mmCIF file of C-alpha atoms (C1' of nucleotides) in Angstrom:
data_model
loop_
_atom_site.group_PDB
_atom_site.id
_atom_site.type_symbol
_atom_site.label_atom_id
_atom_site.label_comp_id
_atom_site.label_asym_id
_atom_site.label_seq_id
_atom_site.Cartn_x
_atom_site.Cartn_y
_atom_site.Cartn_z
ATOM 1 C CA MET A 14 10.278 -33.346 0.706
ATOM 2 C CA ARG A 15 13.871 -33.056 1.451
ATOM 3 C CA THR A 16 14.978 -31.038 -1.551
ATOM 4 C CA ASP A 17 15.511 -27.747 -0.258
ATOM 5 C CA ASP A 18 18.340 -28.225 1.964
ATOM 6 C CA LYS A 19 20.268 -25.025 0.358
ATOM 7 C CA LEU A 20 20.789 -22.382 2.760
ATOM 8 C CA TYR A 21 20.898 -18.565 2.111
ATOM 9 C CA SER A 22 22.630 -15.714 3.930
ATOM 10 C CA ILE A 23 20.920 -12.440 4.327
ATOM 11 C CA THR A 24 22.668 -10.607 1.637
ATOM 12 C CA GLU A 25 22.208 -13.437 -0.736
ATOM 13 C CA LEU A 26 18.059 -13.210 -0.336
ATOM 14 C CA ALA A 27 18.618 -9.406 -0.524
ATOM 15 C CA GLN A 28 20.231 -9.445 -3.985
ATOM 16 C CA GLU A 29 18.094 -12.207 -5.157
ATOM 17 C CA PHE A 30 14.859 -10.340 -4.565
ATOM 18 C CA ASP A 31 16.196 -6.717 -4.929
ATOM 19 C CA ILE A 32 15.638 -5.468 -1.290
ATOM 20 C CA THR A 33 17.785 -4.445 1.416
ATOM 21 C CA THR A 34 18.800 -6.340 4.227
ATOM 22 C CA ARG A 35 17.151 -3.992 6.433
ATOM 23 C CA THR A 36 13.932 -4.829 4.879
ATOM 24 C CA ILE A 37 14.342 -8.550 5.599
ATOM 25 C CA ARG A 38 15.394 -7.953 9.215
ATOM 26 C CA PHE A 39 12.366 -5.447 9.471
ATOM 27 C CA TYR A 40 10.157 -8.438 8.146
ATOM 28 C CA GLU A 41 11.596 -10.827 10.873
ATOM 29 C CA ASP A 42 10.791 -7.979 13.456
ATOM 30 C CA LYS A 43 7.072 -8.116 12.505
ATOM 31 C CA GLN A 44 7.038 -11.817 12.649
ATOM 32 C CA LEU A 45 6.824 -12.839 9.275
ATOM 33 C CA LEU A 46 10.468 -14.497 8.860
ATOM 34 C CA LYS A 47 12.100 -16.501 11.811
ATOM 35 C CA PRO A 48 15.580 -17.626 10.283
ATOM 36 C CA ALA A 49 17.778 -20.171 12.366
ATOM 37 C CA ARG A 50 20.918 -18.542 13.515
ATOM 38 C CA ARG A 51 24.579 -19.673 13.718
ATOM 39 C CA GLY A 52 25.720 -17.844 16.869
ATOM 40 C CA ASN A 53 24.507 -14.282 16.216
ATOM 41 C CA THR A 54 24.056 -14.996 12.293
ATOM 42 C CA ARG A 55 20.929 -15.405 10.615
ATOM 43 C CA ILE A 56 20.678 -18.533 8.122
ATOM 44 C CA TYR A 57 17.915 -18.835 6.025
ATOM 45 C CA SER A 58 16.588 -22.196 5.044
ATOM 46 C CA GLY A 59 14.654 -23.014 1.665
ATOM 47 C CA SER A 60 11.215 -22.645 3.510
ATOM 48 C CA ASP A 61 12.687 -19.316 4.752
ATOM 49 C CA ARG A 62 13.072 -18.344 1.261
ATOM 50 C CA ILE A 63 9.667 -19.338 0.084
ATOM 51 C CA ARG A 64 8.122 -17.097 3.074
ATOM 52 C CA LEU A 65 9.866 -14.363 1.715
ATOM 53 C CA LYS A 66 8.522 -14.709 -1.782
ATOM 54 C CA LEU A 67 5.100 -15.060 -0.321
ATOM 55 C CA VAL A 68 5.620 -11.733 1.618
ATOM 56 C CA LEU A 69 6.956 -9.808 -1.336
ATOM 57 C CA ARG A 70 4.038 -10.965 -3.652
ATOM 58 C CA GLY A 71 1.550 -9.762 -0.990
ATOM 59 C CA LYS A 72 3.439 -6.610 -1.029
ATOM 60 C CA ARG A 73 3.032 -6.196 -4.658
ATOM 61 C CA LEU A 74 -0.757 -6.896 -4.244
ATOM 62 C CA GLY A 75 -0.487 -4.190 -1.880
ATOM 63 C CA TRP A 76 -1.503 -6.007 1.272
ATOM 64 C CA PRO A 77 -0.268 -4.677 4.520
ATOM 65 C CA LEU A 78 2.318 -6.613 6.524
ATOM 66 C CA ASP A 79 -0.012 -7.521 8.865
ATOM 67 C CA GLU A 80 -2.603 -9.060 6.803
ATOM 68 C CA ILE A 81 0.510 -10.787 4.878
ATOM 69 C CA HIS A 82 0.987 -12.123 8.531
ATOM 70 C CA GLU A 83 -2.210 -13.711 8.714
ATOM 71 C CA ILE A 84 -1.957 -15.059 5.321
ATOM 72 C CA LEU A 85 1.281 -16.725 6.169
ATOM 73 C CA GLN A 86 -0.252 -18.556 8.664
ATOM 74 C CA LEU A 87 -2.531 -20.334 6.509
ATOM 75 C CA TYR A 88 0.276 -21.650 4.664
ATOM 76 C CA ASP A 89 1.483 -23.382 7.818
ATOM 77 C CA GLN A 90 0.049 -26.690 9.057
ATOM 78 C CA PRO A 91 -3.186 -26.264 10.312
ATOM 79 C CA GLY A 92 -3.469 -27.247 14.113
ATOM 80 C CA GLY A 93 -5.779 -29.809 13.756
ATOM 81 C CA GLU A 94 -8.480 -28.280 16.060
ATOM 82 C CA VAL A 95 -12.043 -28.214 14.134
ATOM 83 C CA GLN A 96 -12.549 -24.676 15.419
ATOM 84 C CA GLN A 97 -9.055 -23.611 13.851
ATOM 85 C CA LEU A 98 -9.553 -25.230 10.811
ATOM 86 C CA GLU A 99 -13.239 -23.533 10.261
ATOM 87 C CA LEU A 100 -11.436 -20.170 11.207
ATOM 88 C CA MET A 101 -8.932 -21.106 8.279
ATOM 89 C CA LEU A 102 -11.675 -21.625 5.730
ATOM 90 C CA SER A 103 -13.339 -18.668 6.461
ATOM 91 C CA LYS A 104 -10.299 -16.568 6.401
ATOM 92 C CA ILE A 105 -9.447 -18.400 3.024
ATOM 93 C CA SER A 106 -12.714 -17.424 1.714
ATOM 94 C CA GLU A 107 -12.447 -13.944 2.950
ATOM 95 C CA SER A 108 -8.865 -13.448 1.259
ATOM 96 C CA ARG A 109 -10.425 -14.938 -1.868
ATOM 97 C CA ASP A 110 -13.171 -12.662 -2.273
ATOM 98 C CA ALA A 111 -10.666 -9.598 -2.022
ATOM 99 C CA LEU A 112 -8.415 -11.172 -4.981
ATOM 100 C CA LEU A 113 -11.291 -11.638 -6.900
ATOM 101 C CA VAL A 114 -12.279 -7.758 -6.461
ATOM 102 C CA GLN A 115 -8.694 -7.107 -7.328
ATOM 103 C CA ARG A 116 -8.780 -9.342 -10.308
ATOM 104 C CA GLU A 117 -11.781 -7.462 -11.808
ATOM 105 C CA ASP A 118 -10.346 -4.147 -10.976
ATOM 106 C CA ILE A 119 -7.193 -5.488 -13.139
ATOM 107 C CA GLU A 120 -9.526 -6.513 -15.908
ATOM 108 C CA LEU A 121 -11.268 -3.177 -15.890
ATOM 109 C CA ALA A 122 -7.932 -1.138 -15.769
ATOM 110 C CA LEU A 123 -6.491 -3.265 -18.734
ATOM 111 C CA SER A 124 -9.442 -2.624 -20.975
ATOM 112 C CA GLU A 125 -9.545 0.944 -20.405
ATOM 113 C CA PHE A 126 -5.811 1.205 -21.145
ATOM 114 C CA ASP A 127 -6.645 -0.646 -24.251
ATOM 115 C CA GLU A 128 -9.042 1.981 -25.330
ATOM 116 C CA ILE A 129 -6.573 4.551 -24.228
ATOM 117 C CA GLN A 130 -3.671 3.515 -26.081
ATOM 118 C CA ILE A 131 -6.010 3.142 -29.359
ATOM 119 C CA ARG A 132 -7.078 6.760 -29.265
ATOM 120 C CA CYS A 133 -3.466 7.605 -28.756
ATOM 121 C CA GLU A 134 -2.120 5.736 -31.728
ATOM 122 C CA GLN A 135 -4.973 7.004 -33.876
ATOM 123 C CA GLN A 136 -4.100 10.747 -32.911
ATOM 124 C CA LEU A 137 -0.626 9.872 -33.564
ATOM 125 C CA GLU A 138 -1.340 8.547 -37.116
ATOM 126 C CA ILE A 139 -3.080 11.589 -37.968
ATOM 127 C CA LEU A 140 -0.148 13.663 -36.916
ATOM 128 C CA GLN A 141 2.371 11.705 -38.249
ATOM 129 C CA LYS A 142 1.040 11.550 -41.883
ATOM 130 C CA PRO A 143 -0.271 15.118 -42.615
ATOM 131 C CA LYS A 144 1.114 15.002 -45.905
ATOM 132 C CA LEU A 145 -0.935 12.115 -47.167
ATOM 133 C CA HIS A 146 -4.004 14.043 -45.976
ATOM 134 C CA ARG A 147 -3.018 17.053 -47.914
ATOM 135 C CA SER A 148 -2.215 14.868 -51.295
ATOM 136 C CA ASN A 149 -5.571 13.419 -50.713
ATOM 137 C CA GLN A 150 -7.140 16.898 -50.906
ATOM 138 C CA ASP A 151 -5.453 17.809 -54.039
ATOM 139 C CA MET B 28 -21.563 12.843 -23.665
ATOM 140 C CA ARG B 29 -24.075 15.201 -21.666
ATOM 141 C CA THR B 30 -25.845 12.473 -19.646
ATOM 142 C CA ASP B 31 -23.659 13.243 -16.288
ATOM 143 C CA ASP B 32 -24.639 16.772 -15.320
ATOM 144 C CA LYS B 33 -25.727 15.219 -11.929
ATOM 145 C CA LEU B 34 -23.971 16.956 -9.054
ATOM 146 C CA TYR B 35 -22.904 15.509 -5.766
ATOM 147 C CA SER B 36 -21.679 17.106 -2.369
ATOM 148 C CA ILE B 37 -18.812 15.787 -0.385
ATOM 149 C CA THR B 38 -21.076 13.862 1.752
ATOM 150 C CA GLU B 39 -22.761 12.019 -0.511
ATOM 151 C CA LEU B 40 -19.625 10.904 -2.413
ATOM 152 C CA ALA B 41 -18.339 9.748 1.009
ATOM 153 C CA GLN B 42 -21.326 7.988 1.785
ATOM 154 C CA GLU B 43 -21.561 6.304 -1.933
ATOM 155 C CA PHE B 44 -18.012 5.203 -1.719
ATOM 156 C CA ASP B 45 -17.774 4.583 2.233
ATOM 157 C CA ILE B 46 -14.963 6.753 2.789
ATOM 158 C CA THR B 47 -14.798 10.081 5.272
ATOM 159 C CA THR B 48 -15.010 13.770 3.803
ATOM 160 C CA ARG B 49 -11.564 14.158 5.244
ATOM 161 C CA THR B 50 -10.104 11.607 2.763
ATOM 162 C CA ILE B 51 -11.950 13.047 -0.251
ATOM 163 C CA ARG B 52 -10.327 16.498 0.783
ATOM 164 C CA PHE B 53 -6.938 14.848 1.163
ATOM 165 C CA TYR B 54 -7.306 13.600 -2.345
ATOM 166 C CA GLU B 55 -8.012 17.120 -3.551
ATOM 167 C CA ASP B 56 -4.698 18.342 -1.462
ATOM 168 C CA LYS B 57 -2.920 15.558 -3.634
ATOM 169 C CA GLN B 58 -4.334 16.876 -6.773
ATOM 170 C CA LEU B 59 -6.469 13.797 -7.707
ATOM 171 C CA LEU B 60 -9.530 15.835 -7.728
ATOM 172 C CA LYS B 61 -10.406 19.262 -8.295
ATOM 173 C CA PRO B 62 -13.963 20.240 -7.669
ATOM 174 C CA ALA B 63 -15.789 23.318 -8.402
ATOM 175 C CA ARG B 64 -17.090 25.362 -5.764
ATOM 176 C CA ARG B 65 -20.055 27.632 -4.810
ATOM 177 C CA GLY B 66 -18.582 30.176 -2.478
ATOM 178 C CA ASN B 67 -16.395 27.963 -0.343
ATOM 179 C CA THR B 68 -18.536 24.813 -0.603
ATOM 180 C CA ARG B 69 -17.252 21.894 -3.033
ATOM 181 C CA ILE B 70 -19.266 20.624 -5.961
ATOM 182 C CA TYR B 71 -18.533 17.416 -7.608
ATOM 183 C CA SER B 72 -19.688 16.844 -11.113
ATOM 184 C CA GLY B 73 -20.174 13.419 -12.916
ATOM 185 C CA SER B 74 -16.828 13.067 -14.090
ATOM 186 C CA ASP B 75 -15.568 14.221 -10.538
ATOM 187 C CA ARG B 76 -17.127 11.169 -9.422
ATOM 188 C CA ILE B 77 -15.626 8.890 -11.939
ATOM 189 C CA ARG B 78 -12.307 9.924 -11.156
ATOM 190 C CA LEU B 79 -12.906 9.463 -7.508
ATOM 191 C CA LYS B 80 -13.902 5.599 -8.391
ATOM 192 C CA LEU B 81 -10.620 5.509 -10.419
ATOM 193 C CA VAL B 82 -8.698 6.676 -7.267
ATOM 194 C CA LEU B 83 -10.609 3.944 -5.196
ATOM 195 C CA ARG B 84 -9.712 1.116 -7.601
ATOM 196 C CA GLY B 85 -6.114 2.169 -7.856
ATOM 197 C CA LYS B 86 -6.111 1.899 -3.838
ATOM 198 C CA ARG B 87 -7.793 -1.509 -3.858
ATOM 199 C CA LEU B 88 -4.784 -2.483 -6.338
ATOM 200 C CA GLY B 89 -2.430 -0.928 -3.973
ATOM 201 C CA TRP B 90 -0.866 1.839 -5.935
ATOM 202 C CA PRO B 91 0.379 4.589 -4.051
ATOM 203 C CA LEU B 92 -1.372 8.029 -4.492
ATOM 204 C CA ASP B 93 1.130 9.436 -6.725
ATOM 205 C CA GLU B 94 0.958 6.608 -8.907
ATOM 206 C CA ILE B 95 -2.785 7.232 -8.952
ATOM 207 C CA HIS B 96 -2.011 10.625 -10.050
ATOM 208 C CA GLU B 97 0.026 9.688 -13.022
ATOM 209 C CA ILE B 98 -2.366 7.037 -14.149
ATOM 210 C CA LEU B 99 -5.157 9.622 -13.686
ATOM 211 C CA GLN B 100 -3.514 11.918 -15.957
ATOM 212 C CA LEU B 101 -3.722 9.095 -18.906
ATOM 213 C CA TYR B 102 -7.526 9.555 -18.644
ATOM 214 C CA ASP B 103 -7.402 13.258 -19.579
ATOM 215 C CA GLN B 104 -7.287 14.098 -23.142
ATOM 216 C CA PRO B 105 -3.981 13.960 -24.660
ATOM 217 C CA GLY B 106 -2.482 17.091 -25.668
ATOM 218 C CA GLY B 107 -2.015 16.450 -28.917
ATOM 219 C CA GLU B 108 1.907 16.536 -29.273
ATOM 220 C CA VAL B 109 3.831 13.832 -30.346
ATOM 221 C CA GLN B 110 5.946 13.695 -27.627
ATOM 222 C CA GLN B 111 2.964 13.756 -25.418
ATOM 223 C CA LEU B 112 1.551 11.068 -27.111
ATOM 224 C CA GLU B 113 4.436 8.915 -27.003
ATOM 225 C CA LEU B 114 4.967 9.542 -23.512
ATOM 226 C CA MET B 115 1.647 8.277 -22.890
ATOM 227 C CA LEU B 116 1.820 5.297 -24.832
ATOM 228 C CA SER B 117 5.094 3.993 -22.895
ATOM 229 C CA LYS B 118 3.381 4.858 -19.509
ATOM 230 C CA ILE B 119 0.557 2.881 -20.582
ATOM 231 C CA SER B 120 2.636 -0.045 -21.440
ATOM 232 C CA GLU B 121 4.455 0.133 -18.211
ATOM 233 C CA SER B 122 1.279 0.331 -16.257
ATOM 234 C CA ARG B 123 0.166 -2.742 -18.142
ATOM 235 C CA ASP B 124 2.780 -4.722 -17.502
ATOM 236 C CA ALA B 125 2.567 -4.060 -13.564
ATOM 237 C CA LEU B 126 -1.220 -4.977 -13.905
ATOM 238 C CA LEU B 127 -0.097 -8.368 -15.736
ATOM 239 C CA VAL B 128 2.300 -9.108 -12.921
ATOM 240 C CA GLN B 129 -0.500 -8.568 -10.234
ATOM 241 C CA ARG B 130 -2.598 -10.883 -12.110
ATOM 242 C CA GLU B 131 -0.335 -13.300 -12.189
ATOM 243 C CA ASP B 132 0.179 -12.909 -8.532
ATOM 244 C CA ILE B 133 -3.438 -13.341 -8.005
ATOM 245 C CA GLU B 134 -3.694 -16.211 -10.130
ATOM 246 C CA LEU B 135 -0.994 -17.771 -8.142
ATOM 247 C CA ALA B 136 -2.506 -17.081 -4.454
ATOM 248 C CA LEU B 137 -5.905 -18.209 -5.484
ATOM 249 C CA SER B 138 -4.759 -21.556 -6.660
ATOM 250 C CA GLU B 139 -2.566 -21.821 -3.492
ATOM 251 C CA PHE B 140 -5.569 -21.029 -1.733
ATOM 252 C CA ASP B 141 -7.620 -23.600 -3.322
ATOM 253 C CA GLU B 142 -5.019 -26.213 -2.301
ATOM 254 C CA ILE B 143 -4.930 -25.045 1.136
ATOM 255 C CA GLN B 144 -8.635 -25.082 1.423
ATOM 256 C CA ILE B 145 -8.975 -28.711 -0.091
ATOM 257 C CA ARG B 146 -6.554 -30.122 2.622
ATOM 258 C CA CYS B 147 -8.370 -28.338 5.240
ATOM 259 C CA GLU B 148 -11.674 -29.573 4.368
ATOM 260 C CA GLN B 149 -10.211 -32.908 4.038
ATOM 261 C CA GLN B 150 -8.832 -32.632 7.709
ATOM 262 C CA LEU B 151 -12.446 -31.548 8.679
ATOM 263 C CA GLU B 152 -14.103 -34.592 7.304
ATOM 264 C CA ILE B 153 -11.722 -36.979 9.012
ATOM 265 C CA LEU B 154 -12.245 -35.084 12.384
ATOM 266 C CA GLN B 155 -15.908 -34.771 11.964
ATOM 267 C CA LYS B 156 -16.947 -38.137 11.251
ATOM 268 C CA PRO B 157 -14.847 -40.273 13.638
ATOM 269 C CA LYS B 158 -17.545 -42.779 14.344
ATOM 270 C CA LEU B 159 -17.717 -43.903 10.838
ATOM 271 C CA HIS B 160 -13.980 -44.674 10.971
ATOM 272 C CA ARG B 161 -14.692 -46.688 14.260
ATOM 273 C CA SER B 162 -17.468 -48.709 13.043
ATOM 274 C CA ASN B 163 -15.553 -49.596 9.876
ATOM 275 C CA GLN B 164 -12.791 -50.945 11.973
ATOM 276 C CA ASP B 165 -15.005 -53.031 13.898
ATOM 277 C "C1'" DT C 16 -33.477 36.624 11.922
ATOM 278 C "C1'" DG C 17 -31.755 33.329 14.707
ATOM 279 C "C1'" DG C 18 -30.300 28.465 15.163
ATOM 280 C "C1'" DT C 19 -28.271 24.834 13.967
ATOM 281 C "C1'" DA C 20 -26.426 21.327 10.962
ATOM 282 C "C1'" DA C 21 -22.868 20.792 7.736
ATOM 283 C "C1'" DA C 22 -18.580 22.414 5.746
ATOM 284 C "C1'" DT C 23 -14.058 24.556 5.524
ATOM 285 C "C1'" DT C 24 -9.184 25.265 7.167
ATOM 286 C "C1'" DG C 25 -5.420 24.371 10.096
ATOM 287 C "C1'" DA C 26 -2.772 21.689 13.185
ATOM 288 C "C1'" DC C 27 -1.390 17.865 15.370
ATOM 289 C "C1'" DG C 28 -1.248 12.695 16.059
ATOM 290 C "C1'" DT C 29 -0.702 7.924 14.049
ATOM 291 C "C1'" DT C 30 0.367 3.749 11.579
ATOM 292 C "C1'" DA C 31 2.996 1.238 8.284
ATOM 293 C "C1'" DT C 32 7.073 0.483 5.819
ATOM 294 C "C1'" DC C 33 11.234 0.919 5.878
ATOM 295 C "C1'" DG C 34 16.050 4.314 5.603
ATOM 296 C "C1'" DT C 35 20.175 6.019 7.739
ATOM 297 C "C1'" DA C 36 23.463 6.115 11.217
ATOM 298 C "C1'" DA C 37 25.834 4.578 15.394
ATOM 299 C "C1'" DA C 38 28.600 1.423 17.598
ATOM 300 C "C1'" DG C 39 30.205 -2.817 17.943
ATOM 301 C "C1'" DG C 40 30.792 -8.303 16.966
ATOM 302 C "C1'" DT C 41 33.104 -12.511 13.829
ATOM 303 C "C1'" DC C 42 36.016 -14.584 11.035
ATOM 304 C "C1'" DA C 43 39.192 -15.570 7.242
ATOM 305 C "C1'" DA C 44 43.332 -13.846 4.550
ATOM 306 C "C1'" DG C 45 47.584 -11.778 4.726
ATOM 307 C "C1'" DC D 22 47.623 -9.229 14.891
ATOM 308 C "C1'" DT D 23 45.284 -6.459 11.888
ATOM 309 C "C1'" DT D 24 42.361 -5.180 7.860
ATOM 310 C "C1'" DG D 25 38.130 -5.675 5.627
ATOM 311 C "C1'" DA D 26 34.033 -7.718 4.653
ATOM 312 C "C1'" DC D 27 30.012 -9.026 6.660
ATOM 313 C "C1'" DC D 28 26.901 -9.219 10.107
ATOM 314 C "C1'" DT D 29 24.601 -7.633 14.651
ATOM 315 C "C1'" DT D 30 21.452 -4.366 17.654
ATOM 316 C "C1'" DT D 31 19.673 0.313 18.846
ATOM 317 C "C1'" DA D 32 17.645 4.215 17.935
ATOM 318 C "C1'" DC D 33 16.407 8.048 15.445
ATOM 319 C "C1'" DG D 34 14.297 9.872 10.928
ATOM 320 C "C1'" DA D 35 11.399 10.055 6.985
ATOM 321 C "C1'" DT D 36 7.288 9.514 4.095
ATOM 322 C "C1'" DA D 37 2.341 8.480 2.897
ATOM 323 C "C1'" DA D 38 -2.003 8.221 4.114
ATOM 324 C "C1'" DC D 39 -5.081 9.389 6.402
ATOM 325 C "C1'" DG D 40 -7.603 10.634 11.596
ATOM 326 C "C1'" DT D 41 -8.637 13.656 15.008
ATOM 327 C "C1'" DC D 42 -9.651 17.789 17.107
ATOM 328 C "C1'" DA D 43 -10.755 22.935 17.558
ATOM 329 C "C1'" DA D 44 -11.978 27.138 15.567
ATOM 330 C "C1'" DT D 45 -14.736 29.292 12.203
ATOM 331 C "C1'" DT D 46 -17.414 30.202 8.400
ATOM 332 C "C1'" DT D 47 -21.346 28.813 5.465
ATOM 333 C "C1'" DA D 48 -25.927 27.081 4.202
ATOM 334 C "C1'" DC D 49 -30.725 26.393 4.909
ATOM 335 C "C1'" DC D 50 -34.930 26.491 7.239
ATOM 336 C "C1'" DA D 51 -38.677 27.565 10.385
#
DNA sequence: TGGTAAATTGACGTTATCGTAAAGGTCAAG
DNA sequence: CTTGACCTTTACGATAACGTCAATTTACCA
């Protein structure tokens, strides 16, 4: 449980994930991150880093930041109240549904790309071997 | 090949896909759609409708509109030039790579949601059957 | 032919997601 | 003590992706 006691500066994280420090501070503004402070300086723990990773994954999936904020709350320990837990469960199933739609969309796009690619390659073959065609017709 | 000679009005499409007509016109502004006109009124063909479907799928995948614009061009007939075809092939493989990353992200998110859900349900069981616990301890 | 429902354009507003610049604090090395 | 490398906050700007509203124009129907 105590394997991630490594700490990070804002520039370290920015470099690791190839984003700007401005972006990281912006996420903090939006309550997505809450790093500790030494004096005025932000210090990021291992779990802060994980949260940032989750944020970036959410971005890659096209979620807006406020949705990412909700999703992140799912990762925090559930309050323990029954209503809280049921709310969480319904949010999870909602998010899962959206993910399944996305996965379906991806499969469709991938197979369409396959078709387009095949057509492209066939066309290329025709264009790149014109002499074979001529010699066949001799 | 000639099975989609059905025509659509802008409101028909808006209702079918649950978007506003403003949105459809906006996409036209962005060159994503190019419907015919009867006088001043837009008329959408079957392939216009397919393009709109592709746009909306791209949106669900979180792509910005200008990327969607590029992807759409892949669906149009390739020019026939070798350079054109090779450019298309490289764009396809680029897009495919992005899709694979997204699919990976989705799988990760799904399995994490599964874990969270299981923890939630366990917690709920504990909270909803307190008397069984007590009677066990008698 | 009149009326009205629908379609169009244009201008401006809005929200999300940062970028950029200004103005300054901190801290270790020389 | 000063310099330079980071870090901070505040504020204003920029772009994408639409929404909203107003002013016209068009289409259709009795």
